[in-house]
mmCIF file of N, CA and C in Angstrom:
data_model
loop_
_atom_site.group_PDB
_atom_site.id
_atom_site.type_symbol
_atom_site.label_atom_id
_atom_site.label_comp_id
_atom_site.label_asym_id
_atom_site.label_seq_id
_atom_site.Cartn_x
_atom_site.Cartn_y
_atom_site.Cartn_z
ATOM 1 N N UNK X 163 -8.681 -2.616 1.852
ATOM 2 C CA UNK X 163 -8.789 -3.355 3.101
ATOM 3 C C UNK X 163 -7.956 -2.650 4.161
ATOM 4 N N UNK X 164 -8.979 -2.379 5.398
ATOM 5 C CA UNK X 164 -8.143 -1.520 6.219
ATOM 6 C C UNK X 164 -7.215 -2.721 6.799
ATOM 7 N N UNK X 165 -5.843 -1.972 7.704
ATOM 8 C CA UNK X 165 -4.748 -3.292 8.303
ATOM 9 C C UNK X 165 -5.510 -3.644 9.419
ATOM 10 N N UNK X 166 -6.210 -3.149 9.864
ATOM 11 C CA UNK X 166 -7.438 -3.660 11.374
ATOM 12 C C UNK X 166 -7.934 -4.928 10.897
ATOM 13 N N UNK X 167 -8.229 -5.004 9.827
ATOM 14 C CA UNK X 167 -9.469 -6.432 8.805
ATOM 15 C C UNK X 167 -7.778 -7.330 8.765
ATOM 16 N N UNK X 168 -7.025 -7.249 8.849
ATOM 17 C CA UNK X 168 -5.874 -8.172 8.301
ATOM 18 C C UNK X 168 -4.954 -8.683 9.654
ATOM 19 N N UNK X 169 -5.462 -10.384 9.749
ATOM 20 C CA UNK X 169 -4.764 -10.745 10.956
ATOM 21 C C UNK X 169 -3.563 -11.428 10.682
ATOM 22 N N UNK X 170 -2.317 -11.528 11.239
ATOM 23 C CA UNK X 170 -1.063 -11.888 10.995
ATOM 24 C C UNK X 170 -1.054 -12.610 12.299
ATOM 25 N N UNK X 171 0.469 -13.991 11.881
ATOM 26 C CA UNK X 171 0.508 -14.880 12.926
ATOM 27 C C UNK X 171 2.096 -14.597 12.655
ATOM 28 N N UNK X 172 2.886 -14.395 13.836
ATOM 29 C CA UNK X 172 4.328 -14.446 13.705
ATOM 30 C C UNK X 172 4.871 -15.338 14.231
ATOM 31 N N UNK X 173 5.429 -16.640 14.180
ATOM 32 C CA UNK X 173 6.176 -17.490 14.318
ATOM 33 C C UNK X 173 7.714 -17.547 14.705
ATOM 34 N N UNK X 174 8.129 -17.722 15.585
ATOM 35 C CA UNK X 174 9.381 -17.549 16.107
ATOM 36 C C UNK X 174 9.899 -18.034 17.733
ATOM 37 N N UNK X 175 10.851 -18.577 17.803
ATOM 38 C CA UNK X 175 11.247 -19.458 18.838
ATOM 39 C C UNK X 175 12.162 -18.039 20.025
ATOM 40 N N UNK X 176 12.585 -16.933 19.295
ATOM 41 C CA UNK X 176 13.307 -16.455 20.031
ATOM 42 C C UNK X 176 12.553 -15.199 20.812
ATOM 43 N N UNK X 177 12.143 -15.294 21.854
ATOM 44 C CA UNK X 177 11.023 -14.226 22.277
ATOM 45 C C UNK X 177 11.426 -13.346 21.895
ATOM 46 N N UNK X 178 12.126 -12.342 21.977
ATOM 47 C CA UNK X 178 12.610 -10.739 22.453
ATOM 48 C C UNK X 178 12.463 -10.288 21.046
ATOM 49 N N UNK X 179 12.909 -11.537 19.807
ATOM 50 C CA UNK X 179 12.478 -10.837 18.307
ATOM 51 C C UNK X 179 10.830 -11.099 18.125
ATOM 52 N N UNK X 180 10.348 -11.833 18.479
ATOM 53 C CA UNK X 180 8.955 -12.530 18.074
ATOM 54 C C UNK X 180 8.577 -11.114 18.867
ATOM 55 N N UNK X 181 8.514 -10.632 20.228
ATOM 56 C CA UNK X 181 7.526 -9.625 21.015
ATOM 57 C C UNK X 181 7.905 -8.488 20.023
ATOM 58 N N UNK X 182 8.939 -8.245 19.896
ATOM 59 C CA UNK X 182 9.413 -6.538 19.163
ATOM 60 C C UNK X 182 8.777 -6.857 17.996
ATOM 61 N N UNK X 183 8.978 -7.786 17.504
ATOM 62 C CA UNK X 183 7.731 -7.747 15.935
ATOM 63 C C UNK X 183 6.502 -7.719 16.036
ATOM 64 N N UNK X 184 5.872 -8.711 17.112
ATOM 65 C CA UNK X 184 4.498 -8.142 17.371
ATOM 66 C C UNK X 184 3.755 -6.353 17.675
ATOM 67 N N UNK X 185 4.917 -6.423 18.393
ATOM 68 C CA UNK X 185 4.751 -4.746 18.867
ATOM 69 C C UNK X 185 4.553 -3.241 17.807
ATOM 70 N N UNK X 186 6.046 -4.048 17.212
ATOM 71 C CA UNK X 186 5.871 -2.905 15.728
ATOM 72 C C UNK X 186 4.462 -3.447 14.529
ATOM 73 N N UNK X 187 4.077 -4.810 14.179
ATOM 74 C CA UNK X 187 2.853 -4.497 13.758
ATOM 75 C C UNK X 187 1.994 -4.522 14.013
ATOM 76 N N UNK X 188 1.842 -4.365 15.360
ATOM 77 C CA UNK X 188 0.318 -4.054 16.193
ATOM 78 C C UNK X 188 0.428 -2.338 15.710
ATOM 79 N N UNK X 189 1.465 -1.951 16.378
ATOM 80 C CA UNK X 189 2.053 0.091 15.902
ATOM 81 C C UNK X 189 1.451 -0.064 14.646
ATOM 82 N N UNK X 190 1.367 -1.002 13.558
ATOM 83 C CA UNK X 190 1.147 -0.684 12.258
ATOM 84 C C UNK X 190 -0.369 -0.696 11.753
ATOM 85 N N UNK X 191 -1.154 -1.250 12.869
ATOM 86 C CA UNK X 191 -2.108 -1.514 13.065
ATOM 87 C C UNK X 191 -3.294 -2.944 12.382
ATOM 88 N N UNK X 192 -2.100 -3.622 12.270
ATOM 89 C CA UNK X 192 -2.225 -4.794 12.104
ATOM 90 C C UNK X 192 -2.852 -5.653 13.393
ATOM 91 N N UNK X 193 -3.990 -6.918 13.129
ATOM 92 C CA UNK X 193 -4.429 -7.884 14.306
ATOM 93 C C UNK X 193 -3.104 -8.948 14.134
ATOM 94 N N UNK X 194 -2.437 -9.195 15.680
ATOM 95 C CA UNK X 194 -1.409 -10.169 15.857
ATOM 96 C C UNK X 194 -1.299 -11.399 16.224
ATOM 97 N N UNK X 195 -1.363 -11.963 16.079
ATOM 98 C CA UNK X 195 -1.011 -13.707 17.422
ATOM 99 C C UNK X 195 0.523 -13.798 16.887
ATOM 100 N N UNK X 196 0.913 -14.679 18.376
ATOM 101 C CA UNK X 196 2.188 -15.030 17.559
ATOM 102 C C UNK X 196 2.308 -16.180 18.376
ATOM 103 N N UNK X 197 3.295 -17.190 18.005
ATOM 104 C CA UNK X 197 3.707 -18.474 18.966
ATOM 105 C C UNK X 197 4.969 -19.150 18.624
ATOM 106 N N UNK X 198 5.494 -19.519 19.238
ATOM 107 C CA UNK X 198 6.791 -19.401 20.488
ATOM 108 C C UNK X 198 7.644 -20.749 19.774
ATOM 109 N N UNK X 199 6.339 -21.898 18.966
ATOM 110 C CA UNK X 199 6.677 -22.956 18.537
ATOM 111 C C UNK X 199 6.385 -23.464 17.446
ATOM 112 N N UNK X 200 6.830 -24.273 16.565
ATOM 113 C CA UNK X 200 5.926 -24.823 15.459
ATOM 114 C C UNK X 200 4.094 -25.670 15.695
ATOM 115 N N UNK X 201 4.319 -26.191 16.884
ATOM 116 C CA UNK X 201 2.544 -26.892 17.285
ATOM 117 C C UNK X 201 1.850 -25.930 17.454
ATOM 118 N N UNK X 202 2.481 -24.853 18.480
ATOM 119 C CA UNK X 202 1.620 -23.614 18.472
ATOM 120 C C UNK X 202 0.838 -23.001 17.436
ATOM 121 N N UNK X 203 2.272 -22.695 16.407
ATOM 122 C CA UNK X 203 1.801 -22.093 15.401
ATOM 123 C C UNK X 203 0.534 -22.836 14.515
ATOM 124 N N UNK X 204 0.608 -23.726 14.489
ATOM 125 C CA UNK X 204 -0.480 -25.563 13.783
ATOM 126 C C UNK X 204 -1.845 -24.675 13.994
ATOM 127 N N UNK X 205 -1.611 -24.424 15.884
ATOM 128 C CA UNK X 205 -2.793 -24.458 16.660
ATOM 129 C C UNK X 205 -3.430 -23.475 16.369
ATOM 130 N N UNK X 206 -3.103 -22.256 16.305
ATOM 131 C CA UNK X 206 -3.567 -20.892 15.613
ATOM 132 C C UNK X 206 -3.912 -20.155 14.693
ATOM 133 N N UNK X 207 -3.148 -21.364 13.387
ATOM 134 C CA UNK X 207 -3.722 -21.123 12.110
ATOM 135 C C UNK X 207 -5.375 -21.869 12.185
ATOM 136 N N UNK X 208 -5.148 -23.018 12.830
ATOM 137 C CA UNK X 208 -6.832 -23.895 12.671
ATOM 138 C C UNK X 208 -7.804 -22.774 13.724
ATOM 139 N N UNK X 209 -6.963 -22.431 14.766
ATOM 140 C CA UNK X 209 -7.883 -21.213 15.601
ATOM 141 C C UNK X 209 -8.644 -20.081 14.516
ATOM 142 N N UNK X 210 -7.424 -19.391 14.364
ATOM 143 C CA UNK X 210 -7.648 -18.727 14.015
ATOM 144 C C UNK X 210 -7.656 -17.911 12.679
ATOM 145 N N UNK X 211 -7.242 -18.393 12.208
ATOM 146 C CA UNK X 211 -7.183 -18.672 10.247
ATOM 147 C C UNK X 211 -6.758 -17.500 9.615
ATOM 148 N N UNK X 212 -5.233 -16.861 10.163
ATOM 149 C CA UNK X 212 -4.920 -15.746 9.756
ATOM 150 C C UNK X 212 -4.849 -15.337 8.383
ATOM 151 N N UNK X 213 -4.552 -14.258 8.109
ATOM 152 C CA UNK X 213 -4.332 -13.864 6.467
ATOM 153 C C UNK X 213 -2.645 -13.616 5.976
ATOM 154 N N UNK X 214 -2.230 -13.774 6.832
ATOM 155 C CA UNK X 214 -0.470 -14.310 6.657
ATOM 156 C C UNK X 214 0.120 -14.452 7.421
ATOM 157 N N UNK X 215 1.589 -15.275 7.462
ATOM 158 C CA UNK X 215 2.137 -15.813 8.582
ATOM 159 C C UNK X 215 3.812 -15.141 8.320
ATOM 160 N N UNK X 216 4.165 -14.930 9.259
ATOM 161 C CA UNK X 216 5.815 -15.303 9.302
ATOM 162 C C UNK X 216 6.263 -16.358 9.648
ATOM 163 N N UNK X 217 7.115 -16.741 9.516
ATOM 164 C CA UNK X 217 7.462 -18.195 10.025
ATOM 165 C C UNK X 217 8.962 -18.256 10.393
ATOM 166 N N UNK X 218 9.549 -18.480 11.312
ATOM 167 C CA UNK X 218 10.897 -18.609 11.484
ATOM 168 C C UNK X 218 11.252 -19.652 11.178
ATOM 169 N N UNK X 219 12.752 -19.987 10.425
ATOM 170 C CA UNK X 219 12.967 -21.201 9.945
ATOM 171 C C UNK X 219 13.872 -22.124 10.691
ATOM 172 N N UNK X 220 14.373 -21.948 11.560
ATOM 173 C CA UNK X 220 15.102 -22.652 12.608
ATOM 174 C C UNK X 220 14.413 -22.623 13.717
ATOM 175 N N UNK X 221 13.702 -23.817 14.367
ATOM 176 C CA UNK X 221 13.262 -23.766 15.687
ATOM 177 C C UNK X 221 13.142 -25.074 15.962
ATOM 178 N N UNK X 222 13.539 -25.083 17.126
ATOM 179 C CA UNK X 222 13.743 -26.573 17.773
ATOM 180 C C UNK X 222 12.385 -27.437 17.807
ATOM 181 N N UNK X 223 12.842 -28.883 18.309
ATOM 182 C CA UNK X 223 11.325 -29.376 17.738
ATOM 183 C C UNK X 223 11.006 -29.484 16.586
ATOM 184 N N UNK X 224 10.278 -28.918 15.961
ATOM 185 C CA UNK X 224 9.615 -28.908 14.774
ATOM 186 C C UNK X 224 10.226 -27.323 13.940
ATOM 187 N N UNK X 225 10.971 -27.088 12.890
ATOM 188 C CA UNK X 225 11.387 -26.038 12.396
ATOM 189 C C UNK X 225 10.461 -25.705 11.293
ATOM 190 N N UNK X 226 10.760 -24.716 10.617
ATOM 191 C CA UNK X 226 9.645 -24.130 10.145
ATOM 192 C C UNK X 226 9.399 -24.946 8.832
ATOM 193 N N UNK X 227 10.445 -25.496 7.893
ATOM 194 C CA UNK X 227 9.648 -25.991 7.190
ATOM 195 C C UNK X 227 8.637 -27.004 6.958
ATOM 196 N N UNK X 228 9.259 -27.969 8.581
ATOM 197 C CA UNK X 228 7.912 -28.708 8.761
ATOM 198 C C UNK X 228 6.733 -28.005 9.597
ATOM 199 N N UNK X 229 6.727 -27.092 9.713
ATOM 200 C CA UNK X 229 5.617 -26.746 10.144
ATOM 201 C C UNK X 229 4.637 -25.847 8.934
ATOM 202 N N UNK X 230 5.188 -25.437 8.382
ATOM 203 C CA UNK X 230 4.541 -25.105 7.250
ATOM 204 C C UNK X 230 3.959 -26.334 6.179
ATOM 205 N N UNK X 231 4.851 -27.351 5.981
ATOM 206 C CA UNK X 231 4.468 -28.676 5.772
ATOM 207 C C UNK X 231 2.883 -28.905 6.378
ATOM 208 N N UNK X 232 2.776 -28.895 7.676
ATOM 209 C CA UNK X 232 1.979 -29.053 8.364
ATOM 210 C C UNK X 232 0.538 -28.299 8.260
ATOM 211 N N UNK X 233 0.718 -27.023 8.191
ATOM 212 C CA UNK X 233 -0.531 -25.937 7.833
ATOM 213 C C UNK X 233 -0.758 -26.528 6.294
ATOM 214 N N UNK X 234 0.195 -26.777 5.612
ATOM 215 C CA UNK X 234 -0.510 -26.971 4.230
ATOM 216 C C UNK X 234 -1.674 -27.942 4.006
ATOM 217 N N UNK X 235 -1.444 -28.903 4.518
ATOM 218 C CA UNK X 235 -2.412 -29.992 4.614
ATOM 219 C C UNK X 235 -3.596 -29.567 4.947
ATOM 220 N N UNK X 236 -4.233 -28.428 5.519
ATOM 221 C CA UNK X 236 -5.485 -27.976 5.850
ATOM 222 C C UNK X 236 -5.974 -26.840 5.557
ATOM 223 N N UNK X 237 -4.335 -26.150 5.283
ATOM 224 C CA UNK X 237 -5.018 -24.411 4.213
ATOM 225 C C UNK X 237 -3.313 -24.439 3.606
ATOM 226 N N UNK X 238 -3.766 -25.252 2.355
ATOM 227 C CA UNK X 238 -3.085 -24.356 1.337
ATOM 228 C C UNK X 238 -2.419 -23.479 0.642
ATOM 229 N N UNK X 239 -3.194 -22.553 0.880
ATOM 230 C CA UNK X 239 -3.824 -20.876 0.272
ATOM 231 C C UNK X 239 -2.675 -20.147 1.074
ATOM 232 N N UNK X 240 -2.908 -19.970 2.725
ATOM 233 C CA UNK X 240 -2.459 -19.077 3.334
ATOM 234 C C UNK X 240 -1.062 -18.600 2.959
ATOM 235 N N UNK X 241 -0.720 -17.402 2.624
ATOM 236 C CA UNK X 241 0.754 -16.735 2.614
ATOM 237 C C UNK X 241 1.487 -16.569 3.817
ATOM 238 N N UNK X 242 2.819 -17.279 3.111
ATOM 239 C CA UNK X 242 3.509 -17.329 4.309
ATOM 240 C C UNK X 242 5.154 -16.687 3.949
ATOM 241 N N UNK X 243 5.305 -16.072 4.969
ATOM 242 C CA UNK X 243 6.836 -15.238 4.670
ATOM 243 C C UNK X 243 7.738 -15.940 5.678
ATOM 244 N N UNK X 244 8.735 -16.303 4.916
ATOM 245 C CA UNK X 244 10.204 -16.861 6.041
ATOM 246 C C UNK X 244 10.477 -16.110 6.901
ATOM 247 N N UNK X 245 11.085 -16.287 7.790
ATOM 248 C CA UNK X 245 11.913 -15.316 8.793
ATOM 249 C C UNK X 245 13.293 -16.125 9.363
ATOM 250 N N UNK X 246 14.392 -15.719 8.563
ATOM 251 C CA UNK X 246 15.710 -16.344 8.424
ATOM 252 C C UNK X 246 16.857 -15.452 9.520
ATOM 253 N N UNK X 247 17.708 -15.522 9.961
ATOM 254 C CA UNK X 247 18.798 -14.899 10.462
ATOM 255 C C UNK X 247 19.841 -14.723 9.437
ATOM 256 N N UNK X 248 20.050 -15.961 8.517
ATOM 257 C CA UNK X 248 20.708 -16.578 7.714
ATOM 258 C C UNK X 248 20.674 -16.087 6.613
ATOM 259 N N UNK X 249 21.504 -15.300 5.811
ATOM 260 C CA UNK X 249 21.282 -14.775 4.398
ATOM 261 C C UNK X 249 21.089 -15.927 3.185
ATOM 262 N N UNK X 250 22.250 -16.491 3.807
ATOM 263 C CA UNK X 250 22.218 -17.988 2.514
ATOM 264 C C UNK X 250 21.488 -18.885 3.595
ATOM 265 N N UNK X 251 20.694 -19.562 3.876
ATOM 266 C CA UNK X 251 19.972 -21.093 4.546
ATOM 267 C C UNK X 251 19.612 -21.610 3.493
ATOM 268 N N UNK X 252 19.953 -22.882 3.646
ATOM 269 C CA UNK X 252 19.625 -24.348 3.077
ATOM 270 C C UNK X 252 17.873 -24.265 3.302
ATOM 271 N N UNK X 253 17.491 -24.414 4.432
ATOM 272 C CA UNK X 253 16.281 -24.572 4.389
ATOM 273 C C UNK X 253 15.283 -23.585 3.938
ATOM 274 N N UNK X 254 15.589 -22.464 3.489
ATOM 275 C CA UNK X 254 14.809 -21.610 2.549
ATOM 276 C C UNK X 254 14.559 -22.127 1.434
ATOM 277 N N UNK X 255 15.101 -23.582 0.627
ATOM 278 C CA UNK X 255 15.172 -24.019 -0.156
ATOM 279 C C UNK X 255 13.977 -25.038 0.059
ATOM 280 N N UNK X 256 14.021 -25.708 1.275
ATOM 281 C CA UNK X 256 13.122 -26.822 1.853
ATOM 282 C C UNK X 256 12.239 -26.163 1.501
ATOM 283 N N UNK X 257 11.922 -25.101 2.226
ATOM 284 C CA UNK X 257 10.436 -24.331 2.938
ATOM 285 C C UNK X 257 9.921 -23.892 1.553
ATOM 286 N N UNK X 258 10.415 -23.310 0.341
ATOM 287 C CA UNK X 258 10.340 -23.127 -0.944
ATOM 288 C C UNK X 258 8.841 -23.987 -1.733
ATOM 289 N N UNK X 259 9.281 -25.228 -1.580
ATOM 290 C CA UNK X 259 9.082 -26.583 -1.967
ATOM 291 C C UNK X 259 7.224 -26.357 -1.232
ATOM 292 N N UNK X 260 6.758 -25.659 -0.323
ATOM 293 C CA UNK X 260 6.086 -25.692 0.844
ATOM 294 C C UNK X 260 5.250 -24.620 -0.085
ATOM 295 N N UNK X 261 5.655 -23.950 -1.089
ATOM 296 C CA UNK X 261 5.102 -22.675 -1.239
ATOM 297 C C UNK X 261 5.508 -20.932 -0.054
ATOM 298 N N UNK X 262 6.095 -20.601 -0.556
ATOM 299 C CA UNK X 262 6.317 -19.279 0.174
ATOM 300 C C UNK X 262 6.362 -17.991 -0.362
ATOM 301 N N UNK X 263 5.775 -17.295 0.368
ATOM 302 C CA UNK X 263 5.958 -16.184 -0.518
ATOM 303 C C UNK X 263 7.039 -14.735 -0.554
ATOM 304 N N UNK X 264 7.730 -14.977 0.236
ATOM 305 C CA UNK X 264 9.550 -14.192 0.590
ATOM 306 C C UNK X 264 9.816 -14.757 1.401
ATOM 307 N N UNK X 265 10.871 -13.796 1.899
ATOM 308 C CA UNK X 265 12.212 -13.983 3.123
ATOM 309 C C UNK X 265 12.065 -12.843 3.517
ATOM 310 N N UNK X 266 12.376 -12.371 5.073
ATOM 311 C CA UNK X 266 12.766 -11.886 5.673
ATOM 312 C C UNK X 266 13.705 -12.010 6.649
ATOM 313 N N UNK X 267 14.502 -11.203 6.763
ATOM 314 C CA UNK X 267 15.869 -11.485 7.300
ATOM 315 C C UNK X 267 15.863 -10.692 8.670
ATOM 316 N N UNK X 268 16.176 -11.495 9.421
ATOM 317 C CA UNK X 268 15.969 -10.692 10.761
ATOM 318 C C UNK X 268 17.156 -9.482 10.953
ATOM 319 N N UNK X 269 18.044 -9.508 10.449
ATOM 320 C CA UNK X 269 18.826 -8.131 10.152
ATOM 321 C C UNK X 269 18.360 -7.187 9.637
ATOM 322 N N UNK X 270 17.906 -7.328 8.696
ATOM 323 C CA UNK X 270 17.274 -5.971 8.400
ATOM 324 C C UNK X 270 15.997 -4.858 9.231
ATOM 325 N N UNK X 271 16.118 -3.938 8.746
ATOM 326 C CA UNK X 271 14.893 -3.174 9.397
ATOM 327 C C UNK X 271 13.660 -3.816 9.440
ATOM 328 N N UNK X 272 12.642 -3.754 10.225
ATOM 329 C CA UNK X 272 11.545 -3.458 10.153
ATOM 330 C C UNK X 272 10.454 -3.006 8.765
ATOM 331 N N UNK X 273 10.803 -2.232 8.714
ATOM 332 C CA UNK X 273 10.020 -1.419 7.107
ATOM 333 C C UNK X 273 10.414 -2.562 5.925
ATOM 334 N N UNK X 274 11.620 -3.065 6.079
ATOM 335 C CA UNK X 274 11.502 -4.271 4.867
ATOM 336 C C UNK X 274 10.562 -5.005 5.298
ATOM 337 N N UNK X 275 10.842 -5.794 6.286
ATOM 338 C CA UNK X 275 9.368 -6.876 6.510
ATOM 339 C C UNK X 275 7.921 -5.877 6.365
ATOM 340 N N UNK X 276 7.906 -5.031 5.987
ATOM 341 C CA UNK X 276 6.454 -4.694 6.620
ATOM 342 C C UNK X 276 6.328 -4.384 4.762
ATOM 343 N N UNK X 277 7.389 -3.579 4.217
ATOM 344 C CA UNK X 277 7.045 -4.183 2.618
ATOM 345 C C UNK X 277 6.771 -5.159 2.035
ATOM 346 N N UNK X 278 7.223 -5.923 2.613
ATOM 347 C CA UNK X 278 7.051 -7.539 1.791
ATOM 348 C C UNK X 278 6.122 -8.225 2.387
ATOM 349 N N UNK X 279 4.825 -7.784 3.662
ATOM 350 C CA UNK X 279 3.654 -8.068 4.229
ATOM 351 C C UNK X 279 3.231 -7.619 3.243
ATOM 352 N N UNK X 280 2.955 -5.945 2.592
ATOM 353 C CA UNK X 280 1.789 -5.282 1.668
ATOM 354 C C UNK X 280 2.258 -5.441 0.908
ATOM 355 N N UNK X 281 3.514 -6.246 -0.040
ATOM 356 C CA UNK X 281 3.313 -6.900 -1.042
ATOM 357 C C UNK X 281 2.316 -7.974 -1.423
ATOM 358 N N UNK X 282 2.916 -8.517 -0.390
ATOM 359 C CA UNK X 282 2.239 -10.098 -0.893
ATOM 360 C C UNK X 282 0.569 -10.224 -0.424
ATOM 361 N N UNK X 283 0.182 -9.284 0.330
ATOM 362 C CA UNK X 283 -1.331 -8.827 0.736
ATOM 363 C C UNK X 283 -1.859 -8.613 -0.468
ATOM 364 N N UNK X 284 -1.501 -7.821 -1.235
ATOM 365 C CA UNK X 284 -1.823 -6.997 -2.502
ATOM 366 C C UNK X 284 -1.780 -7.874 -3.435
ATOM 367 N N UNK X 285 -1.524 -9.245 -3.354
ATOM 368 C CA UNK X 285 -1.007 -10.101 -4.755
ATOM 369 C C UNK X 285 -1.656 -11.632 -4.059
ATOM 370 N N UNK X 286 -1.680 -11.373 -3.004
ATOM 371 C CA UNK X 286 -2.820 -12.673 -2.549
ATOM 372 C C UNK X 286 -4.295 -12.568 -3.212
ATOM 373 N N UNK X 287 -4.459 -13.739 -3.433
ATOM 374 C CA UNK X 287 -6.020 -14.157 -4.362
ATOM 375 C C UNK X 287 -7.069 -13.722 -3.461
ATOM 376 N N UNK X 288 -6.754 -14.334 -2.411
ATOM 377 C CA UNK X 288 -7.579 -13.919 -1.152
ATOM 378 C C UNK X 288 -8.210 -12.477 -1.047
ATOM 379 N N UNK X 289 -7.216 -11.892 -0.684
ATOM 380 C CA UNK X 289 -6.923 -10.242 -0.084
ATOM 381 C C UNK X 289 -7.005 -8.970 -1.390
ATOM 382 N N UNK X 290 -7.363 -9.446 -2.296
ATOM 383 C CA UNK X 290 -7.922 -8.618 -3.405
ATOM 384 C C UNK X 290 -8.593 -7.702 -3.127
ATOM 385 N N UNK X 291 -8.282 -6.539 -3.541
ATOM 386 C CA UNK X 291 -9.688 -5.773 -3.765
ATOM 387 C C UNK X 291 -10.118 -6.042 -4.767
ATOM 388 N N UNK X 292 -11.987 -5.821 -4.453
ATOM 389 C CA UNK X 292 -12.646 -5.913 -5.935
ATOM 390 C C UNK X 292 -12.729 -4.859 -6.507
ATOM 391 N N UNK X 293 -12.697 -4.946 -7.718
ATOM 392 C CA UNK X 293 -12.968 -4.264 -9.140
ATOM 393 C C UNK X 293 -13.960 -3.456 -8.670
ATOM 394 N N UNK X 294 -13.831 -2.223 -8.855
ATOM 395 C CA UNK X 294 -14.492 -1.205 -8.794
ATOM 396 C C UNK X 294 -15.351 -0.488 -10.035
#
């Protein structure tokens, strides 16, 4: 599966990290949306029915584990990766409970998050390649 066929939704309250992540996996050649809020984010998975999400876990309003709460009720399935500041958070524990499929830590590089996207691409039921 080329990364063009694979749309990602990035979730995050703090612009300047949410745009620089969009930016680097658009560079990666990944399809992007991203939104600013947890309703947003609601709104874009039913839009647009990505093939994985980031999700930031602190955001005002509605934080991520209820918003992931929220997508579950209508897709399940979809893989979703944390996006923490926080090495130890409590609510990585919540969001857990939600089904998730890593953490990403906004400290780290880039290239980690983008490993632990084509991990969990590669190991989604979904996003299989078939048997050749």
């Amino acid at each position: 599966m080329d990364n063009k066929d694979i749309t990602v939704l990035v979730t995050d309250d703090e612009d300047d990290f949410r745009q620089l992540m969009v930016f680097w996996l658009k560079s990666k050649g990944y399809l992007v949306f991203d939104a600013n809020c947890g309703s947003r984010a609601i709104e874009l998975v039913k839009e647009k029915n990505p093939d994985i999400i980031f999700m930031d876990l602190r955001m005002p309003e509605m934080d991520g584990p209820q918003t992931i709460g929220k997508i579950r009720e209508f897709n399940p399935d979809v893989p979703v990766i944390i996006i923490s500041a926080y090495l130890d958070d409590s609510k990585v524990k919540e969001a857990s409970g939600y089904g998730i499929s890593g953490v990403f830590f906004k400290g780290k590089d880039f290239s980690q998050g983008l490993s632990l996207l084509e991990t969990v691409l590669r190991t989604h039921k979904r996003l299989k390649k078939p048997a050749q």
